[in-house]
PDB file of C-alpha atoms in Angstrom:
ATOM      1  CA  UNK V  21     211.256-224.240 188.448  1.00 94.00           C
ATOM      2  CA  UNK V  22     211.882-221.889 185.402  1.00 97.00           C
ATOM      3  CA  UNK V  23     212.401-223.002 182.016  1.00 97.00           C
ATOM      4  CA  UNK V  24     214.605-220.830 179.396  1.00 97.00           C
ATOM      5  CA  UNK V  25     215.915-221.385 176.101  1.00 97.00           C
ATOM      6  CA  UNK V  26     219.051-221.062 174.923  1.00 97.00           C
ATOM      7  CA  UNK V  27     220.696-220.320 171.833  1.00 96.00           C
ATOM      8  CA  UNK V  28     224.295-221.426 170.601  1.00 95.00           C
ATOM      9  CA  UNK V  29     226.005-219.630 168.051  1.00 92.00           C
ATOM     10  CA  UNK V  30     226.902-221.680 164.768  1.00 81.00           C
ATOM     11  CA  UNK V  31     225.791-225.447 164.795  1.00 82.00           C
ATOM     12  CA  UNK V  32     227.464-228.028 167.605  1.00 90.00           C
ATOM     13  CA  UNK V  33     228.646-231.465 166.267  1.00 92.00           C
ATOM     14  CA  UNK V  34     227.127-233.934 168.226  1.00 93.00           C
ATOM     15  CA  UNK V  35     229.665-234.421 170.198  1.00 94.00           C
ATOM     16  CA  UNK V  36     229.716-230.634 170.950  1.00 94.00           C
ATOM     17  CA  UNK V  37     225.694-230.729 171.995  1.00 95.00           C
ATOM     18  CA  UNK V  38     226.181-233.868 174.265  1.00 95.00           C
ATOM     19  CA  UNK V  39     229.900-231.009 176.299  1.00 96.00           C
ATOM     20  CA  UNK V  40     226.493-228.490 176.295  1.00 96.00           C
ATOM     21  CA  UNK V  41     224.091-230.576 177.738  1.00 97.00           C
ATOM     22  CA  UNK V  42     226.751-232.467 179.859  1.00 97.00           C
ATOM     23  CA  UNK V  43     228.179-229.422 181.486  1.00 97.00           C
ATOM     24  CA  UNK V  44     224.648-227.393 181.559  1.00 98.00           C
ATOM     25  CA  UNK V  45     222.898-230.335 183.300  1.00 97.00           C
ATOM     26  CA  UNK V  46     226.297-230.841 185.872  1.00 97.00           C
ATOM     27  CA  UNK V  47     225.075-227.683 187.235  1.00 97.00           C
ATOM     28  CA  UNK V  48     223.367-227.611 190.714  1.00 97.00           C
ATOM     29  CA  UNK V  49     219.926-225.925 190.263  1.00 97.00           C
ATOM     30  CA  UNK V  50     219.583-227.747 186.904  1.00 98.00           C
ATOM     31  CA  UNK V  51     216.973-230.291 186.963  1.00 97.00           C
ATOM     32  CA  UNK V  52     216.862-230.820 182.816  1.00 97.00           C
ATOM     33  CA  UNK V  53     218.664-229.822 179.783  1.00 98.00           C
ATOM     34  CA  UNK V  54     217.666-231.590 176.529  1.00 97.00           C
ATOM     35  CA  UNK V  55     218.178-230.128 172.748  1.00 96.00           C
ATOM     36  CA  UNK V  56     214.904-229.135 170.962  1.00 95.00           C
ATOM     37  CA  UNK V  57     217.241-227.847 167.332  1.00 89.00           C
ATOM     38  CA  UNK V  58     221.031-228.402 166.078  1.00 88.00           C
ATOM     39  CA  UNK V  59     221.686-225.063 167.892  1.00 94.00           C
ATOM     40  CA  UNK V  60     219.359-224.948 171.065  1.00 96.00           C
ATOM     41  CA  UNK V  61     218.698-225.953 174.193  1.00 97.00           C
ATOM     42  CA  UNK V  62     215.911-225.822 176.558  1.00 98.00           C
ATOM     43  CA  UNK V  63     216.692-226.132 180.720  1.00 98.00           C
ATOM     44  CA  UNK V  64     214.706-226.081 183.091  1.00 98.00           C
ATOM     45  CA  UNK V  65     216.778-224.916 186.462  1.00 98.00           C
ATOM     46  CA  UNK V  66     215.640-223.295 190.131  1.00 98.00           C
ATOM     47  CA  UNK V  67     216.179-219.556 189.804  1.00 97.00           C
ATOM     48  CA  UNK V  68     217.070-219.150 193.311  1.00 97.00           C
ATOM     49  CA  UNK V  69     220.429-221.212 192.583  1.00 96.00           C
ATOM     50  CA  UNK V  70     221.338-220.382 189.203  1.00 97.00           C
ATOM     51  CA  UNK V  71     220.337-217.150 186.660  1.00 96.00           C
ATOM     52  CA  UNK V  72     219.919-216.985 183.042  1.00 96.00           C
ATOM     53  CA  UNK V  73     223.680-215.718 182.853  1.00 96.00           C
ATOM     54  CA  UNK V  74     224.612-218.127 185.285  1.00 97.00           C
ATOM     55  CA  UNK V  75     223.907-220.940 182.163  1.00 97.00           C
ATOM     56  CA  UNK V  76     225.021-218.767 179.487  1.00 96.00           C
ATOM     57  CA  UNK V  77     228.661-218.235 181.214  1.00 96.00           C
ATOM     58  CA  UNK V  78     229.078-222.096 181.989  1.00 96.00           C
ATOM     59  CA  UNK V  79     229.143-222.563 178.100  1.00 96.00           C
ATOM     60  CA  UNK V  80     230.643-220.349 177.453  1.00 94.00           C
ATOM     61  CA  UNK V  81     233.513-221.461 179.331  1.00 94.00           C
ATOM     62  CA  UNK V  82     233.002-224.663 177.429  1.00 93.00           C
ATOM     63  CA  UNK V  83     234.259-222.861 174.505  1.00 93.00           C
ATOM     64  CA  UNK V  84     230.104-221.853 173.064  1.00 95.00           C
ATOM     65  CA  UNK V  85     229.006-218.948 172.370  1.00 95.00           C
ATOM     66  CA  UNK V  86     225.268-218.767 173.491  1.00 95.00           C
ATOM     67  CA  UNK V  87     222.518-216.428 174.549  1.00 93.00           C
ATOM     68  CA  UNK V  88     219.016-216.216 174.981  1.00 88.00           C
ATOM     69  CA  UNK V  89     216.147-216.714 172.405  1.00 82.00           C
TER      70      UNK V  89
END
């Protein structure tokens, strides 16, 4: 498993952060996603299944701009 810290542009509302975590945790290959700050998410994922760009793309599909920190 790999870990990556993803920053979300702006500060998502609590509902937005819940949406972000749910979207990430719904991906096959993600074992854990947790908020580590108001606009940061730590994701533990299987690099055999997903890439960091897959994670970022998922957040963009949810309407959030994101990138690696």
